[in-house]
Coordinates of C-alpha atoms in Angstrom, one line a residue:
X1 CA 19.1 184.4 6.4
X2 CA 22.1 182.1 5.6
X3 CA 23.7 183.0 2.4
X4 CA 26.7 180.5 3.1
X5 CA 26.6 177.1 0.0
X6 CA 25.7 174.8 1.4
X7 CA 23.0 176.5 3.8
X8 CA 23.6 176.0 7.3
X9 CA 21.6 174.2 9.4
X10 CA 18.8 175.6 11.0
X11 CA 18.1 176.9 14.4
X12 CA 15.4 174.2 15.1
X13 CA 17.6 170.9 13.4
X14 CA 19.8 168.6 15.4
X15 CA 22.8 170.2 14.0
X16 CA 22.3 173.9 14.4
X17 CA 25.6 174.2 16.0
X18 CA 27.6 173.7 13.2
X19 CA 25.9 176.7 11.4
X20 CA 28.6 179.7 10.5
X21 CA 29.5 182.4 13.4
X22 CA 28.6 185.9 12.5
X23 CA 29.5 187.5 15.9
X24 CA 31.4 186.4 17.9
X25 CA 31.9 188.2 22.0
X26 CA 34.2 185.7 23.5
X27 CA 34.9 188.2 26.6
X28 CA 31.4 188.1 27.2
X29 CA 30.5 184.6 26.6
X30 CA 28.5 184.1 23.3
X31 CA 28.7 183.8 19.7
X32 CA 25.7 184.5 17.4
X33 CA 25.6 182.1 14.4
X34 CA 23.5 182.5 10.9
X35 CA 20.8 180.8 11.5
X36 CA 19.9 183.4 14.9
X37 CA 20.9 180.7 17.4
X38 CA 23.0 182.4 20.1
X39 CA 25.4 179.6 21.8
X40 CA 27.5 180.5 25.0
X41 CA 30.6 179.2 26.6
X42 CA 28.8 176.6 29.0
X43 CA 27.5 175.3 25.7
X44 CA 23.9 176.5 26.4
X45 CA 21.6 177.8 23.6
X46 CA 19.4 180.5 23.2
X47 CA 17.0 179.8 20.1
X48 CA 15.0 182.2 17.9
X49 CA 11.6 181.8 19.5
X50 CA 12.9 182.2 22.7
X51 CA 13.4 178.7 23.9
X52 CA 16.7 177.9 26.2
X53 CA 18.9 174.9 25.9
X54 CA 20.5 174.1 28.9
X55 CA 24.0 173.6 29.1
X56 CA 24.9 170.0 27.6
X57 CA 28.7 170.1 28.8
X58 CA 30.8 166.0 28.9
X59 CA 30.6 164.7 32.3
X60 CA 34.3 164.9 33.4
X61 CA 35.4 161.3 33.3
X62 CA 37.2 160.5 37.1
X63 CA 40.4 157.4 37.0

């Protein structure tokens, strides 16, 4: 699928988020990257097969 040098990451390696955006719908949420991994604005993921990451937002840090 990826045609970018060097290849992006895959959908099922640690990095996948760093793969290239190929759609991105910012009024509805999501971006679709090259590797099929959809990622959304509350940093969850939707993967190829199916399988959902939940949302892996910081914990807000309190003074």
């Amino acid at each position: 699928m990826c045609t970018h040098r060097p290849t992006c990451p895959t959908a099922d390696s640690p990095d996948r988020e760093a793969a290239h955006t190929i759609a991105s719908h910012p009024e509805q949420g999501w971006s679709l990257l090259c590797n099929a991994l959809l990622v959304f604005d509350d940093t969850g993921e939707l993967l190829p097969d199916g399988q959902i990451i939940a949302p892996h937002r910081p914990l807000a840090v309190t003074a």
